[in-house]
């Protein structure tokens, strides 16, 4: 997504993230996902739902590691233009797992919803726009704020290791957001909260599609690639 458009996001929820998980677990939607994406896609979705149930009693720290690893293994990188034939498309977890592919924000969205489902407090996780300095391109990662007074950890798909932000010199933070608001990045990657942001949100559009049970059709040859290409 182009950065000048990203700054316009409204980051409010139409319904809470836990409600979104109820929509994603709907049996009718899961059945339609099987028809849409085939048996392999259906298996990835069922594996995800089983993964959530099996990980519910783990420690919060272990959940962070498990979720990061699960999606880095089950989704291959593919740009929106190649996969959905759109310049920017925020896929739901069912869509990303259905096709087994997605770009940077799709990894982050799937990880975010899964951590919420596992009971990780929303104020501890944010979607963060960064600049990937090694290729000088915009990128998105998820950050986990274990303690507000400590440096957050980065969950990414370009570098799959879970590392504190100060161990990721390849990333320059720009801003972060979740359902509670938007923050311009400052020290430690946390930053100052922005009030009264205005604009149109791809995030809210995605939530509406989840609520409506929408599943995007595959519009491409879905042979995947794990190489990094700009998602914006």
Short mmCIF file of C-alpha atoms in Angstrom, two decimals:
data_model
loop_
_atom_site.label_atom_id
_atom_site.label_comp_id
_atom_site.label_asym_id
_atom_site.label_seq_id
_atom_site.Cartn_x
_atom_site.Cartn_y
_atom_site.Cartn_z
CA UNK A 1 0.00 0.00 0.00
CA UNK A 2 1.25 3.51 -0.77
CA UNK A 3 2.44 5.25 2.39
CA UNK A 4 0.65 8.52 1.61
CA UNK A 5 -2.63 6.57 1.69
CA UNK A 6 -1.73 4.67 4.84
CA UNK A 7 -1.54 7.86 6.91
CA UNK A 8 -5.26 8.39 6.20
CA UNK A 9 -6.37 5.25 8.06
CA UNK A 10 -9.18 5.25 10.57
CA UNK A 11 -8.24 2.50 12.96
CA UNK A 12 -11.52 1.94 14.79
CA UNK A 13 -13.26 -1.47 14.94
CA UNK A 14 -16.81 -1.96 13.69
CA UNK A 15 -16.96 -4.88 16.12
CA UNK A 16 -14.34 -6.24 18.49
CA UNK A 17 -11.66 -8.64 17.31
CA UNK A 18 -13.12 -11.51 19.34
CA UNK A 19 -16.38 -11.08 17.43
CA UNK A 20 -14.40 -11.24 14.20
CA UNK A 21 -13.09 -14.65 15.23
CA UNK A 22 -16.65 -15.89 15.64
CA UNK A 23 -17.35 -14.86 12.05
CA UNK A 24 -14.19 -16.61 10.87
CA UNK A 25 -15.16 -19.81 12.70
CA UNK A 26 -18.63 -19.90 11.16
CA UNK A 27 -19.18 -23.40 9.75
CA UNK A 28 -20.98 -22.13 6.65
CA UNK A 29 -18.06 -19.87 5.81
CA UNK A 30 -15.58 -22.71 6.38
CA UNK A 31 -17.60 -24.90 4.02
CA UNK A 32 -17.64 -22.19 1.37
CA UNK A 33 -13.89 -21.75 1.84
CA UNK A 34 -13.42 -25.42 1.00
CA UNK A 35 -15.47 -24.99 -2.17
CA UNK A 36 -13.54 -21.84 -3.03
CA UNK A 37 -9.99 -22.93 -2.23
CA UNK A 38 -10.10 -26.72 -2.40
CA UNK A 39 -9.08 -29.41 0.04
CA UNK A 40 -5.56 -28.10 0.63
CA UNK A 41 -6.84 -24.65 1.53
CA UNK A 42 -9.55 -26.18 3.71
CA UNK A 43 -6.92 -28.23 5.55
CA UNK A 44 -4.80 -25.14 6.25
CA UNK A 45 -7.85 -23.36 7.68
CA UNK A 46 -8.81 -26.34 9.85
CA UNK A 47 -5.21 -26.69 11.00
CA UNK A 48 -5.32 -23.01 12.01
CA UNK A 49 -8.50 -23.43 14.05
CA UNK A 50 -7.06 -26.55 15.71
CA UNK A 51 -3.83 -24.65 16.35
CA UNK A 52 -5.79 -21.96 18.21
CA UNK A 53 -7.52 -24.56 20.37
CA UNK A 54 -4.29 -26.47 21.06
CA UNK A 55 -2.32 -23.33 21.99
CA UNK A 56 -4.89 -21.77 24.30
CA UNK A 57 -3.21 -22.90 27.54
CA UNK A 58 0.35 -21.95 26.57
CA UNK A 59 2.14 -19.03 28.17
CA UNK A 60 1.78 -15.67 26.45
CA UNK A 61 5.45 -15.68 25.48
CA UNK A 62 5.16 -19.12 23.89
CA UNK A 63 1.98 -18.07 22.04
CA UNK A 64 3.92 -15.24 20.41
CA UNK A 65 6.55 -17.67 19.13
CA UNK A 66 4.05 -20.31 18.03
CA UNK A 67 1.88 -17.85 16.08
CA UNK A 68 4.87 -16.25 14.37
CA UNK A 69 6.16 -19.65 13.29
CA UNK A 70 2.76 -21.01 12.24
CA UNK A 71 2.05 -18.33 9.66
CA UNK A 72 5.61 -18.03 8.41
CA UNK A 73 5.41 -21.76 7.61
CA UNK A 74 1.87 -21.88 6.23
CA UNK A 75 1.82 -18.77 4.03
CA UNK A 76 4.17 -18.14 1.12
CA UNK A 77 4.90 -14.62 0.00
CA UNK A 78 3.06 -13.36 -3.08
CA UNK A 79 2.23 -9.77 -4.03
CA UNK A 80 -1.35 -8.50 -4.24
CA UNK A 81 -1.00 -7.78 -7.95
CA UNK A 82 0.13 -11.34 -8.67
CA UNK A 83 -2.36 -13.01 -6.34
CA UNK A 84 -5.48 -10.82 -6.36
CA UNK A 85 -4.72 -8.63 -9.38
CA UNK A 86 -5.09 -5.53 -7.21
CA UNK A 87 -2.49 -2.99 -6.14
CA UNK A 88 -3.53 -3.35 -2.53
CA UNK A 89 -5.77 -6.00 -0.98
CA UNK A 90 -5.96 -6.80 2.72
CA UNK A 91 -6.86 -10.48 2.87
CA UNK A 92 -8.68 -12.05 5.79
CA UNK A 93 -7.00 -14.99 7.56
CA UNK A 94 -9.36 -17.41 5.77
CA UNK A 95 -8.37 -15.99 2.37
CA UNK A 96 -4.63 -16.05 3.12
CA UNK A 97 -4.76 -19.60 4.45
CA UNK A 98 -7.18 -20.67 1.74
CA UNK A 99 -4.68 -19.84 -1.00
CA UNK A 100 -1.66 -20.41 1.25
CA UNK A 101 -0.19 -17.09 0.15
CA UNK A 102 -0.19 -13.40 0.97
CA UNK A 103 1.91 -10.29 1.19
CA UNK A 104 3.35 -8.62 4.27
CA UNK A 105 0.17 -7.15 5.68
CA UNK A 106 -1.62 -10.49 5.23
CA UNK A 107 0.92 -12.22 7.48
CA UNK A 108 0.45 -9.48 10.05
CA UNK A 109 -3.36 -9.54 9.94
CA UNK A 110 -3.45 -13.33 10.40
CA UNK A 111 -0.99 -13.18 13.31
CA UNK A 112 -2.90 -10.31 14.92
CA UNK A 113 -6.28 -12.07 14.84
CA UNK A 114 -4.76 -15.31 16.11
CA UNK A 115 -3.05 -13.66 19.07
CA UNK A 116 -6.32 -11.93 19.97
CA UNK A 117 -8.07 -15.31 19.75
CA UNK A 118 -5.46 -16.74 22.11
CA UNK A 119 -6.18 -14.07 24.68
CA UNK A 120 -3.18 -11.79 24.20
CA UNK A 121 -4.36 -8.28 25.21
CA UNK A 122 -4.93 -5.99 22.25
CA UNK A 123 -2.87 -3.21 23.80
CA UNK A 124 0.19 -5.47 23.57
CA UNK A 125 0.10 -5.95 19.80
CA UNK A 126 0.19 -3.48 16.92
CA UNK A 127 0.49 -3.56 13.17
CA UNK A 128 3.53 -1.46 12.29
CA UNK A 129 4.58 0.15 9.03
CA UNK A 130 8.33 0.24 8.61
CA UNK A 131 10.88 0.82 5.90
CA UNK A 132 12.85 -2.32 5.02
CA UNK A 133 16.26 -0.72 4.70
CA UNK A 134 17.98 -3.65 3.02
CA UNK A 135 15.78 -3.17 -0.04
CA UNK A 136 14.67 0.43 0.71
CA UNK A 137 10.99 -0.44 0.49
CA UNK A 138 7.92 -0.09 2.76
CA UNK A 139 7.05 -3.17 4.74
CA UNK A 140 4.67 -4.24 7.53
CA UNK A 141 5.40 -6.23 10.67
CA UNK A 142 3.57 -7.04 13.89
CA UNK A 143 5.03 -5.82 17.17
CA UNK A 144 4.53 -7.34 20.61
CA UNK A 145 4.84 -4.99 23.57
CA UNK A 146 5.55 -7.27 26.51
CA UNK A 147 6.08 -4.27 28.79
CA UNK A 148 5.49 -0.57 27.89
CA UNK A 149 8.87 0.28 29.42
CA UNK A 150 10.75 -2.28 27.36
CA UNK A 151 11.64 -2.51 23.69
CA UNK A 152 8.94 -4.36 21.70
CA UNK A 153 9.52 -7.57 19.76
CA UNK A 154 9.07 -7.84 16.00
CA UNK A 155 7.10 -10.61 14.29
CA UNK A 156 7.92 -10.50 10.60
CA UNK A 157 7.95 -12.62 7.46
CA UNK A 158 11.01 -11.16 5.76
CA UNK A 159 13.19 -11.99 8.74
CA UNK A 160 11.29 -14.76 10.50
CA UNK A 161 13.23 -14.62 13.79
CA UNK A 162 11.41 -13.11 16.76
CA UNK A 163 13.74 -10.31 17.82
CA UNK A 164 13.55 -7.10 19.87
CA UNK A 165 13.21 -3.99 17.71
CA UNK A 166 16.71 -2.76 18.60
CA UNK A 167 18.08 -5.98 17.05
CA UNK A 168 16.40 -5.17 13.74
CA UNK A 169 18.59 -2.38 12.29
CA UNK A 170 17.16 -3.29 8.88
CA UNK A 171 13.82 -1.71 9.87
CA UNK A 172 12.96 1.96 10.27
CA UNK A 173 9.61 2.36 12.11
CA UNK A 174 7.09 4.80 10.62
CA UNK A 175 3.84 4.31 12.54
CA UNK A 176 1.81 1.58 14.21
CA UNK A 177 -1.85 0.94 14.91
CA UNK A 178 -4.43 -1.43 16.32
CA UNK A 179 -8.13 -1.21 17.12
CA UNK A 180 -7.37 1.32 19.84
CA UNK A 181 -5.61 3.95 17.75
CA UNK A 182 -2.65 5.03 15.65
CA UNK A 183 0.83 5.99 16.85
CA UNK A 184 3.58 7.85 15.04
CA UNK A 185 6.80 5.97 15.66
CA UNK A 186 9.26 7.47 18.12
CA UNK A 187 11.76 5.93 20.51
CA UNK A 188 11.51 2.19 21.12
CA UNK A 189 9.09 1.93 18.19
CA UNK A 190 6.09 2.88 20.31
CA UNK A 191 5.57 6.58 19.68
CA UNK A 192 2.89 9.18 20.29
CA UNK A 193 -0.78 8.48 19.73
CA UNK A 194 -2.45 10.42 16.92
CA UNK A 195 -5.89 11.89 17.67
CA UNK A 196 -8.76 12.49 15.26
CA UNK A 197 -7.24 10.76 12.23
CA UNK A 198 -9.47 10.93 9.15
CA UNK A 199 -9.68 8.90 5.99
CA UNK A 200 -10.68 5.55 4.51
CA UNK A 201 -9.38 2.39 6.13
CA UNK A 202 -8.41 -0.80 4.34
CA UNK A 203 -8.44 -2.32 7.81
CA UNK A 204 -12.09 -1.48 8.40
CA UNK A 205 -12.96 -2.63 4.88
CA UNK A 206 -11.41 -6.01 5.66
CA UNK A 207 -13.38 -6.25 8.92
CA UNK A 208 -16.59 -5.53 7.05
CA UNK A 209 -15.80 -8.31 4.58
CA UNK A 210 -15.23 -10.73 7.47
CA UNK A 211 -18.55 -9.71 9.01
CA UNK A 212 -20.28 -10.28 5.68
CA UNK A 213 -18.59 -13.66 5.19
CA UNK A 214 -16.94 -12.62 1.94
CA UNK A 215 -14.23 -14.78 0.35
CA UNK A 216 -12.25 -13.37 -2.54
CA UNK A 217 -11.97 -15.64 -5.59
CA UNK A 218 -8.55 -16.65 -6.83
CA UNK A 219 -7.69 -14.49 -9.83
CA UNK A 220 -4.27 -15.79 -10.73
CA UNK A 221 -2.00 -18.72 -11.26
CA UNK A 222 -1.16 -19.29 -7.59
CA UNK A 223 2.31 -20.73 -7.89
CA UNK A 224 3.94 -19.09 -4.90
CA UNK A 225 7.26 -17.47 -4.23
CA UNK A 226 9.03 -16.87 -0.97
CA UNK A 227 11.17 -14.05 -2.33
CA UNK A 228 10.64 -10.55 -0.98
CA UNK A 229 9.05 -7.99 -3.25
CA UNK A 230 7.53 -4.69 -2.13
CA UNK A 231 3.89 -5.02 -1.12
CA UNK A 232 3.17 -1.34 -1.63
#
